[in-house]
Coordinates of C-alpha atoms in Angstrom, one line a residue:
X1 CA -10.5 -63.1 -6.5
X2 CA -8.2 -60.5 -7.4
X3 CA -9.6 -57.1 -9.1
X4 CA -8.4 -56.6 -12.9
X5 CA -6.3 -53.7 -14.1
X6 CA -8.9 -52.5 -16.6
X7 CA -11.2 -52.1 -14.0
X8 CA -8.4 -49.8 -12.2
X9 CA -8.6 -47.9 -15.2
X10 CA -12.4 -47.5 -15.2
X11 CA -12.8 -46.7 -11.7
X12 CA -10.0 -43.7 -12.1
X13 CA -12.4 -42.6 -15.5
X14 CA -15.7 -42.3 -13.8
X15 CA -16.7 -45.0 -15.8
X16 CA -18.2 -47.4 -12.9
X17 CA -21.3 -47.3 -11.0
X18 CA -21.1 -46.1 -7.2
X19 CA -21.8 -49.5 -6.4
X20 CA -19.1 -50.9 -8.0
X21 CA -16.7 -48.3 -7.3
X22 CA -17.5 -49.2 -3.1
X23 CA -17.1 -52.9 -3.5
X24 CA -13.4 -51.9 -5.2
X25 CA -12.9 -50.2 -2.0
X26 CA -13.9 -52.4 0.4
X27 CA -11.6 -55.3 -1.5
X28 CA -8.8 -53.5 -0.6
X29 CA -9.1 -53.5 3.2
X30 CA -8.0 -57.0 2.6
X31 CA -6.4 -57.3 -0.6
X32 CA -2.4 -55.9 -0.3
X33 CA -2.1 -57.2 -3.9
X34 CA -4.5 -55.1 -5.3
X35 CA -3.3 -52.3 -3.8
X36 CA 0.0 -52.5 -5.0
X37 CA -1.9 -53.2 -8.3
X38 CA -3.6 -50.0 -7.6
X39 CA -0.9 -47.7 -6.8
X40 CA 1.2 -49.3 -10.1
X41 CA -1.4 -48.1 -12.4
X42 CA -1.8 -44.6 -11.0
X43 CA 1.6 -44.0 -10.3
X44 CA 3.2 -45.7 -14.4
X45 CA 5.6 -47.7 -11.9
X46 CA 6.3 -51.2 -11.4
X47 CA 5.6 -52.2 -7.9
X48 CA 5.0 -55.9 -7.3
X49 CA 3.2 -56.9 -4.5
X50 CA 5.3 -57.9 -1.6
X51 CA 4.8 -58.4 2.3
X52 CA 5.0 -55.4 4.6
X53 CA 8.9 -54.9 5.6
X54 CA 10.3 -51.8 7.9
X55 CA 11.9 -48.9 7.2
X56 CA 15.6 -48.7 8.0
X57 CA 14.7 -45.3 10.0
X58 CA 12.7 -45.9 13.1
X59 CA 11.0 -42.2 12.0
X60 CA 8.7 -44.5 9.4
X61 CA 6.5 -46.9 10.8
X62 CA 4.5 -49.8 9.0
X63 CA 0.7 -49.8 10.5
X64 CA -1.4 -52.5 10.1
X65 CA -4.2 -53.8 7.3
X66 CA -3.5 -51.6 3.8
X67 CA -5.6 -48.4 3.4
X68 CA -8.8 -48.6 1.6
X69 CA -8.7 -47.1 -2.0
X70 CA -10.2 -44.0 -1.3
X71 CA -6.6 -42.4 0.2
X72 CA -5.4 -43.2 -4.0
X73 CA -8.8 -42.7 -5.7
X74 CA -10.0 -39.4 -3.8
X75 CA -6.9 -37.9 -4.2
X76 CA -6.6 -35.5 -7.1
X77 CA -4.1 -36.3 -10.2
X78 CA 0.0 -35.5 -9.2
X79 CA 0.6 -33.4 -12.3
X80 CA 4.2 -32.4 -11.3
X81 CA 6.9 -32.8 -9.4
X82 CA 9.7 -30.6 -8.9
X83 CA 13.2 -31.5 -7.2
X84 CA 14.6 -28.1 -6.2
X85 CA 17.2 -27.1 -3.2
X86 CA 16.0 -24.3 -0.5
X87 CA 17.8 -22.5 1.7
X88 CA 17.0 -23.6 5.5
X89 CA 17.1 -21.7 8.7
X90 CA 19.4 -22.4 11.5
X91 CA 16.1 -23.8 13.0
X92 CA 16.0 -25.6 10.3
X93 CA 12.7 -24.0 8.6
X94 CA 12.8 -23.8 4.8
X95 CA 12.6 -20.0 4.0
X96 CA 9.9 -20.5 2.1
X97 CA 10.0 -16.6 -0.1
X98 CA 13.2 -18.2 -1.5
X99 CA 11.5 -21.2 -2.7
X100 CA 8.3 -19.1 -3.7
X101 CA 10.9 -16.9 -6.4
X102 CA 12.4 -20.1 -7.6
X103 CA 8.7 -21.3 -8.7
X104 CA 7.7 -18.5 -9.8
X105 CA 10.9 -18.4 -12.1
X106 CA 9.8 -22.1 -13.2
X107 CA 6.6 -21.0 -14.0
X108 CA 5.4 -23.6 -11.2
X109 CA 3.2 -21.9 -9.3
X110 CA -1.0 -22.7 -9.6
X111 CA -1.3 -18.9 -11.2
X112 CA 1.8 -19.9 -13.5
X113 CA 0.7 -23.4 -14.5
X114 CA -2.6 -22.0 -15.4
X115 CA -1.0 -19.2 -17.4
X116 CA -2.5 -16.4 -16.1
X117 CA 0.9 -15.2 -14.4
X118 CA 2.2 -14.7 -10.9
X119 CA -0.1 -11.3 -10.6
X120 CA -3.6 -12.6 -11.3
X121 CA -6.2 -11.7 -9.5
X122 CA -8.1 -14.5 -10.0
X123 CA -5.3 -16.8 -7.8
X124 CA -5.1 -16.3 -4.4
X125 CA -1.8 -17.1 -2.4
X126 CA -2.4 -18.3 0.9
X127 CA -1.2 -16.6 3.5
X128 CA -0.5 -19.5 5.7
X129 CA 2.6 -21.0 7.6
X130 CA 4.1 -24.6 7.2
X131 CA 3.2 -27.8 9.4
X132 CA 5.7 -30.0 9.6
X133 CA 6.0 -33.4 11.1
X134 CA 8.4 -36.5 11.0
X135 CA 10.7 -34.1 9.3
X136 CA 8.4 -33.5 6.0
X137 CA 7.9 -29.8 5.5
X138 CA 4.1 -29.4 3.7
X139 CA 3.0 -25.6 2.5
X140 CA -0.5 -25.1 0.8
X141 CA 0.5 -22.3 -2.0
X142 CA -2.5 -21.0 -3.7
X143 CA -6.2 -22.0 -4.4
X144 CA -8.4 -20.8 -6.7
X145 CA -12.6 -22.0 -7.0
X146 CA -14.1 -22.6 -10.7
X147 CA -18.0 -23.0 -10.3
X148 CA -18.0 -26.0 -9.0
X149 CA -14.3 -27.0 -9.0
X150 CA -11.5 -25.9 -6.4
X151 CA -7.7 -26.0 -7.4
X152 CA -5.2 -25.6 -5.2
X153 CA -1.2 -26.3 -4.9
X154 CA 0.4 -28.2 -2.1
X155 CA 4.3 -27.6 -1.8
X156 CA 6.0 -31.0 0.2
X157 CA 9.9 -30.9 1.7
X158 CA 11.5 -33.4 2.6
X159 CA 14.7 -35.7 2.4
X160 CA 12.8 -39.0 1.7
X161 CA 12.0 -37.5 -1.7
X162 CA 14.6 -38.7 -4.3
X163 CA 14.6 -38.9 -8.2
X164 CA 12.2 -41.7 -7.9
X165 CA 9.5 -39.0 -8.0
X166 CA 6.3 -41.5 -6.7
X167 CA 8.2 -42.5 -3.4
X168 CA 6.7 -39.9 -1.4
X169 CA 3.0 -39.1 -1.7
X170 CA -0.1 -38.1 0.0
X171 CA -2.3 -40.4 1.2
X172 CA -5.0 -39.8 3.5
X173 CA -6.6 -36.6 3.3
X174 CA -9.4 -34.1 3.4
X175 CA -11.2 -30.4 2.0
X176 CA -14.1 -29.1 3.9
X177 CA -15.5 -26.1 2.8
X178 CA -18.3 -24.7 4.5
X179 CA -18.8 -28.0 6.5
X180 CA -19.0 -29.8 3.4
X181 CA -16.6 -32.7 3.1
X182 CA -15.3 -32.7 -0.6
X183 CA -13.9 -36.1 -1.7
X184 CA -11.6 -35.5 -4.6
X185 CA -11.0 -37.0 -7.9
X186 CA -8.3 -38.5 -9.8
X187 CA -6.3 -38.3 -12.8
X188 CA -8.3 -35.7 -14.5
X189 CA -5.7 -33.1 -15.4
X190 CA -2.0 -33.6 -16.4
X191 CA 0.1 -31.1 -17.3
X192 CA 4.2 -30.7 -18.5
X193 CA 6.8 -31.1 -15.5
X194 CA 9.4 -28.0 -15.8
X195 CA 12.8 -28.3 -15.9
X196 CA 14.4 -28.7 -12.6
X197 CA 16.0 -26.3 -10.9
X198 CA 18.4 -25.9 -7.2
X199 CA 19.4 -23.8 -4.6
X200 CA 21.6 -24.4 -1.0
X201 CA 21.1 -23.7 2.4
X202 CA 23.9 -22.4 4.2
X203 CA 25.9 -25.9 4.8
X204 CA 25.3 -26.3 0.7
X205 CA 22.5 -29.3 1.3
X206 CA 19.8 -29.6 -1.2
X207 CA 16.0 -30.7 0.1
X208 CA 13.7 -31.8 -2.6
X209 CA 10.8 -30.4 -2.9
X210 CA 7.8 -31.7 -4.7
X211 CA 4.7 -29.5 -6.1
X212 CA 1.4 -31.1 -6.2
X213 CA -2.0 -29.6 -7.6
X214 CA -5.1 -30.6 -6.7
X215 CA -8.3 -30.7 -7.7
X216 CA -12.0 -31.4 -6.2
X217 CA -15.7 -31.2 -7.1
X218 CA -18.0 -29.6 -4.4
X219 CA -21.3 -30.4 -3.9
X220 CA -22.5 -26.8 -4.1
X221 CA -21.0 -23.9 -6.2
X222 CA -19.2 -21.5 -3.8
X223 CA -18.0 -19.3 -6.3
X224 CA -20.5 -16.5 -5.5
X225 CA -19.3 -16.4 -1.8
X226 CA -16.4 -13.6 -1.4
X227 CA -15.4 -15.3 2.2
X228 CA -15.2 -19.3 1.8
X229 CA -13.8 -21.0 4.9
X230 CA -11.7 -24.2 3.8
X231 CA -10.0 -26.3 5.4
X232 CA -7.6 -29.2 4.4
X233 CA -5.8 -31.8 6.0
X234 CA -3.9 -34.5 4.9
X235 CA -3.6 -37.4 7.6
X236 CA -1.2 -39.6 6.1
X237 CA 1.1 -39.6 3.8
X238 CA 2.8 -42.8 2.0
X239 CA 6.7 -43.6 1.6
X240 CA 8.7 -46.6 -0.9
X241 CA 11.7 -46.6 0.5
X242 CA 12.3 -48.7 -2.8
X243 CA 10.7 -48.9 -5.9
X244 CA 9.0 -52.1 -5.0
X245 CA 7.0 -53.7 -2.1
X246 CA 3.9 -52.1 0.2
X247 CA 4.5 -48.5 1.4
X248 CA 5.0 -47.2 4.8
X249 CA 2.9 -45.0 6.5
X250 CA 3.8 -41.6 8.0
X251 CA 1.4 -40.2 10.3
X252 CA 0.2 -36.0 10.6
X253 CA -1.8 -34.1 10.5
X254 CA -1.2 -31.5 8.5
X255 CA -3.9 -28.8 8.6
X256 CA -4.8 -25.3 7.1
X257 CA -7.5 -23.5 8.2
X258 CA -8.0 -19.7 5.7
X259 CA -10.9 -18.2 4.2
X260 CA -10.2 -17.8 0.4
X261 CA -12.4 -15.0 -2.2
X262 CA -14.4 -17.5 -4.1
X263 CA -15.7 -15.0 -6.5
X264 CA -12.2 -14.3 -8.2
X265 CA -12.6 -16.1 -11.3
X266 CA -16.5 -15.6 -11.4
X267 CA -15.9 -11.7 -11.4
X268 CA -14.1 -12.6 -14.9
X269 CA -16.0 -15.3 -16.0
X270 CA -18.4 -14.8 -19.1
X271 CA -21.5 -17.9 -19.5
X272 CA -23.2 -18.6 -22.7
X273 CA -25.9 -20.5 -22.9
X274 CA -26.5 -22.5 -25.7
X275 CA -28.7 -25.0 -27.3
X276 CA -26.5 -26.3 -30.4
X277 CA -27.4 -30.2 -31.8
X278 CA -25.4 -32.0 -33.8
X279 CA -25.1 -36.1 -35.3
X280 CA -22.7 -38.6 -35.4
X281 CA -24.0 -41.5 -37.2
X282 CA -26.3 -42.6 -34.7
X283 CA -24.8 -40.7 -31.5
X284 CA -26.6 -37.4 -31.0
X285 CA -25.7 -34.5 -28.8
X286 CA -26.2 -31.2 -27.6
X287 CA -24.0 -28.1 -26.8
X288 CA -25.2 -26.5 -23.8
X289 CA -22.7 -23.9 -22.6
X290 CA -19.7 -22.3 -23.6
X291 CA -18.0 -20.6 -20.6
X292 CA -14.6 -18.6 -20.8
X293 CA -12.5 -17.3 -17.8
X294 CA -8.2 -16.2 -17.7
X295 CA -8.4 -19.7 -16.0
X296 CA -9.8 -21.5 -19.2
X297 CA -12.4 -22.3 -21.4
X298 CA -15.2 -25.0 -21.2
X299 CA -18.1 -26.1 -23.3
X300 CA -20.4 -28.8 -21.6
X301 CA -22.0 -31.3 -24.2
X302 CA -24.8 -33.3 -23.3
X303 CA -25.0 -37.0 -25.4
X304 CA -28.9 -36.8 -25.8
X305 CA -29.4 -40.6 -26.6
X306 CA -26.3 -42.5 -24.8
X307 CA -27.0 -45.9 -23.7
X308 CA -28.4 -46.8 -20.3
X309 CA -26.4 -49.4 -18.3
X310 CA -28.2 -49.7 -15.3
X311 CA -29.5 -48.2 -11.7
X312 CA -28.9 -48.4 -8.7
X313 CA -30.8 -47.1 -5.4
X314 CA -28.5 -45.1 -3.3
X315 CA -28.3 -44.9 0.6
X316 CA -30.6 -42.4 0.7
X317 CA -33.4 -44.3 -1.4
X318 CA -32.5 -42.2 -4.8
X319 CA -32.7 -44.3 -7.9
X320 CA -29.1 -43.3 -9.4
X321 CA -29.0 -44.0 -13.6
X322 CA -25.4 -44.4 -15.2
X323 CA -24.6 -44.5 -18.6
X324 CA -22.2 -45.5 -21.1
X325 CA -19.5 -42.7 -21.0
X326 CA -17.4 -44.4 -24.4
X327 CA -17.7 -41.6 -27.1
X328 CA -15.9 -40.8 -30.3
X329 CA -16.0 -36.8 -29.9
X330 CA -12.8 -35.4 -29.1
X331 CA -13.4 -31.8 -29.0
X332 CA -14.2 -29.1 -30.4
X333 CA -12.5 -26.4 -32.9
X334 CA -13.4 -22.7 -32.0
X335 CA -12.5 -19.7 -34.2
X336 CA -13.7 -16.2 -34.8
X337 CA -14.0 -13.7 -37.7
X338 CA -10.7 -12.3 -37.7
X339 CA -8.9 -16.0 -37.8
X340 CA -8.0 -16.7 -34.1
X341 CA -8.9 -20.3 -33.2
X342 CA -8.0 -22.4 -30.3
X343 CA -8.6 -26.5 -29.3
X344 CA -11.7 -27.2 -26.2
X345 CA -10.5 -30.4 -26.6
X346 CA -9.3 -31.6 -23.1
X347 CA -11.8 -34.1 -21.7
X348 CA -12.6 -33.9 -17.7
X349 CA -14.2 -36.5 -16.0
X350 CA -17.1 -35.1 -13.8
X351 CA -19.6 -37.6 -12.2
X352 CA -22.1 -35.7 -14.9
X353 CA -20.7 -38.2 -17.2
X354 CA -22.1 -41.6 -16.3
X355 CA -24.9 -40.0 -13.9
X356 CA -26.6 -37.4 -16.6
X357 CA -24.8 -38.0 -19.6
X358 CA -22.7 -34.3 -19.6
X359 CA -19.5 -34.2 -20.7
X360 CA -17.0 -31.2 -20.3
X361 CA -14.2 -30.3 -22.3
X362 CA -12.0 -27.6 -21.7
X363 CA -9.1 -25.2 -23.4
X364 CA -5.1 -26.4 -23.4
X365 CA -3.6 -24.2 -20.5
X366 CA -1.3 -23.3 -23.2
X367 CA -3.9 -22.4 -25.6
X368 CA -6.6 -20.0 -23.1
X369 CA -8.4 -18.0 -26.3
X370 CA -9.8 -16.1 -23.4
X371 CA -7.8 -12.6 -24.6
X372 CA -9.1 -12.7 -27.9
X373 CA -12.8 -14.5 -27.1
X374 CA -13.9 -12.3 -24.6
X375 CA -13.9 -9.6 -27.4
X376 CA -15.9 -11.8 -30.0
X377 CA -19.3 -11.1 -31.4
X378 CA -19.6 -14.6 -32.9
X379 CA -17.7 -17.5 -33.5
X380 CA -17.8 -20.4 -35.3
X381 CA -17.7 -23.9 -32.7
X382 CA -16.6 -27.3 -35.2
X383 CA -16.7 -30.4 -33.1
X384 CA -14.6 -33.4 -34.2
X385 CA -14.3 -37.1 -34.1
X386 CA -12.6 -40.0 -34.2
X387 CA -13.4 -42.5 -37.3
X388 CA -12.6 -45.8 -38.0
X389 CA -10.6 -44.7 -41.2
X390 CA -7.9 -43.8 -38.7
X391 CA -6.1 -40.4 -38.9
X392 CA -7.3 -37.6 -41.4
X393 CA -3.9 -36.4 -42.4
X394 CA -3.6 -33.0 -40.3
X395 CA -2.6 -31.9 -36.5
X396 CA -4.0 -31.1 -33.3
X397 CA -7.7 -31.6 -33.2
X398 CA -7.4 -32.0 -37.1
X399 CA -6.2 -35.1 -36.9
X400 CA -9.3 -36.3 -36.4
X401 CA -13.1 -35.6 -38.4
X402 CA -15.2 -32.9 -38.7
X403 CA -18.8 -33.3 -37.8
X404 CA -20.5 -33.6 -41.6
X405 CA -21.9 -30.5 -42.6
X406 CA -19.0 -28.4 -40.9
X407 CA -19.3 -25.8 -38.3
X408 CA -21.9 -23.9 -36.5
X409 CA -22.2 -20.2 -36.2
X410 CA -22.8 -19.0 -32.9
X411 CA -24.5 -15.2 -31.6
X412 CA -22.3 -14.7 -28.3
X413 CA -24.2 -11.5 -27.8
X414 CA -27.9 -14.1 -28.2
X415 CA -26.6 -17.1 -27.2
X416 CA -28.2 -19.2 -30.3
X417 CA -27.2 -21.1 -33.2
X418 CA -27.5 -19.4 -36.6
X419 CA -29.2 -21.1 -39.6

C-alpha cells in the first residue's frame, strides 16, 4: 500500500506524530514509488516512478535498495539556486574569492539573504577550504546560530548541474555540534532566487554553481558558547540525469570541521517576555515572547486549548502528546508610536508545534523592524486571522482579520500588556 501525497505534505509540516513519521521512513527502504513520490512533492517536479537505469558516465553509479526518507526529510529547505560561471585554476580549483564577490554582488550570500549585509558581525564566514569528489566542488560559506536554530550556506560546483535546477542535490548528510547529532528539517524557509549571473575561466567555460541554505534545530541552545565545534558532512549526494526516473547516487564525503562564535547574534539580541491572551471564537492563545535580532524578529504564541490527538510512548519510555497544529492565525501586525510597522507573519514549523502547542512566527527578511524596534518604548502587537468571509479588502497581513477588540499595547521596558 502506497503512501498518499497529503501525507507527504504533513510529514514535511510537522504535522505527524514521531510514530508515524518512522513508519513513512521505513516504507521507503522498499517502496521506489514513493520515493519518487516523495522527491516530486519537495522538489514542484514531475518525476514518475521508473526502474533504476545507469548513468551514461561511469563517474555515477546506481547503488542498491532507495535511501530511506530521512536523506529528503532531514535535509533543510533548498531556498535557492544560482547558475553562475567561475574562473578555475590550471589545477582546475574554482578560485573561490572570485565566486565569493560575484555573490556578494547578488546579494546571495547567508549575511546578504538575511539582510544584514556582507559586514555583519553577527555572520561568520568560514574559513575553510573546498572538498571535492567525483568532480563536484562543495564549499560551506557562512553559518550563523539563532538560540536554538543554526543557519548556514553550502556553495556546490559542478558540471552535472544544468537549468534543470533539482538534478543535483544533497542527500545524505550530517551537523554535529558538540557531539550532538542535529537532524535537520524541511521546507521551513523559502526565500526569492536572484537573478543569475556569469563569469569564465580562462578557456571561457562556465561551471554552475548552486547555493544552498540550511537550516537545523539543536537539542540544546549553543548560542551562549563563544567557541562551538561543528562539524558537517554530507555523504551522498543525488543526481537525475533527466527529469524523470530514480536518481543516482554519488558517493563523498564531504566534511568540515571549524569552531564558529555562537554568541554573535545573542550579543545583539533583545528578549521580551510576555504574557499577552487573546480569542478567536473558541481558539485561545497566548503571546509569550517577542524577540528581535539584525537577523529577524520572532514572537512565540502558545494555542492554550488546541485539541489533543493522541500519545505515544517514545523509545525512552516518555509519554510524547501531539496536537492539532491547523490554525487560522496568520500573524501578527507590529507598530510603534511614531508609525513604523512591520509583518511577524512568517510561520516556522518547530517540533513545539504538535509536541507543546508553540507556534513561531517570524519577520519577512525584507521587512527586519529591528533598526527602528530596538529603539521602542512600546508598541502596539495586532494579530490577524483568516475568516470564512474570505478576504477583507486590504494587503499584506491586512488581507486578512483583526483579532475583535483590536490591538494590544505592550511596555518593552516591563514586558506586560497594558489595560
Amino acid at each position: 500500500m502506497h503512501i498518499e501525497d497529503y501525507e507527504w505534505v504533513l510529514y514535511m509540516h510537522g504535522d505527524l506524530s514521531k510514530k508515524r513519521e518512522s513508519e513513512m521512513e521505513a516504507h521507503l527502504e522498499n517502496c521506489s514509488q514513493c520515493l519518487a513520490a516523495y522527491v516530486r512533492i519537495t522538489t514542484g517536479e514531475s518525476i514518475e516512478p521508473a526502474v533504476k537505469k545507469s548513468i551514461s558516465s561511469q563517474k555515477w553509479k546506481q547503488t542498491g535498495k532507495p535511501r530511506s526518507l530521512r536523506w529528503g526529510a532531514l535535509a533543510a529547505v533548498l531556498v535557492l539556486l544560482l547558475f553562475i560561471g567561475v574562473s578555475f585554476t590550471p589545477s582546475g580549483q574554482i578560485v573561490w574569492a572570485n565566486l565569493r564577490l560575484t555573490l556578494e554582488e547578488l546579494g546571495n550570500t547567508l549575511g546578504e539573504v538575511f539582510g544584514v549585509g556582507e559586514k555583519a558581525d553577527v555572520i561568520t564566514t568560514v574559513d575553510q577550504s573546498p572538498q571535492t569528489h567525483h568532480g563536484i566542488e562543495v564549499k560551506i560559506d557562512q553559518i550563523f546560530i539563532e538560540s536554538d536554530k543554526v543557519f548556514y550556506s553550502v556553495l556546490i560546483a559542478s558540471d552535472l548541474i544544468t537549468e534543470n535546477k533539482f538534478n543535483l542535490q544533497i542527500s545524505n548528510q550530517h551537523l554535529d555540534i558538540e557531539g550532538e547529532n542535529i537532524p535537520f528539517i524541511s521546507n521551513n524557509f523559502v526565500l526569492t532566487s536572484p537573478n543569475p549571473t556569469s563569469a569564465k575561466d580562462e578557456d571561457g567555460k562556465p561551471v554552475p554553481v548552486s547555493t544552498w541554505i540550511m537550516q537545523a534545530v539543536t537539542a540544546k541552545d549553543y548560542s551562549g558558547n563563544e567557541a562551538v565545534n561543528v562539524q558537517i558532512r554530507i555523504d551522498e549526494m543525488v543526481y537525475w540525469e533527466k527529469d524523470f526516473g530514480a536518481p543516482s547516487i554519488i558517493k563523498g564525503p564531504w566534511v568540515f570541521d571549524f569552531v564558529v562564535d555562537g554568541t554573535l547574534v545573542t550579543r545583539e539580541t533583545r528578549e521580551f517576555p510576555l504574557k499577552v491572551r487573546f480569542k478567536e471564537k473558541k481558539d485561545e492563545f497566548e503571546i509569550t515572547q517577542l524577540s528581535i535580532s539584525p537577523i529577524r524578529a520572532r514572537i512565540n504564541v502558545t494555542h492554550l486549548n488546541a485539541r489533543l490527538l493522541g500519545s505515544y510512548v517514545d523509545e525512552h519510555g516518555k509519554e510524547i502528546k501531539y496536537y492539532d497544529t491547523s490554525i487560522n492565525l496568520t500573524g501578527f501586525l507590529i507598530q510603534d508610536d511614531k508609525g513604523n510597522e512591520a509583518e511577524i507573519a512568517t510561520r516556522d514549523y518547530p517540533y513545539s508545534e504538535s509536541e507543546e502547542s508553540v507556534f513561531e512566527f517570524t519577520s519577512d527578511v525584507a521587512d527586519n523592524p529591528y533598526s527602528w524596534l530596538k529603539n521602542a518604548d512600546q508598541v502596539t502587537i495586532t494579530p490577524y486571522f483568516t475568516r470564512l468571509s474570505g478576504n477583507s479588502g486590504g494587503t499584506g497581513i491586512r488581507r486578512n482579520y483583526p483579532v475583535d477588540g483590536g490591538g494590544f499595547t505592550i511596555q518593552l521596558t516591563k514586558g506586560g500588556q497594558d489595560d
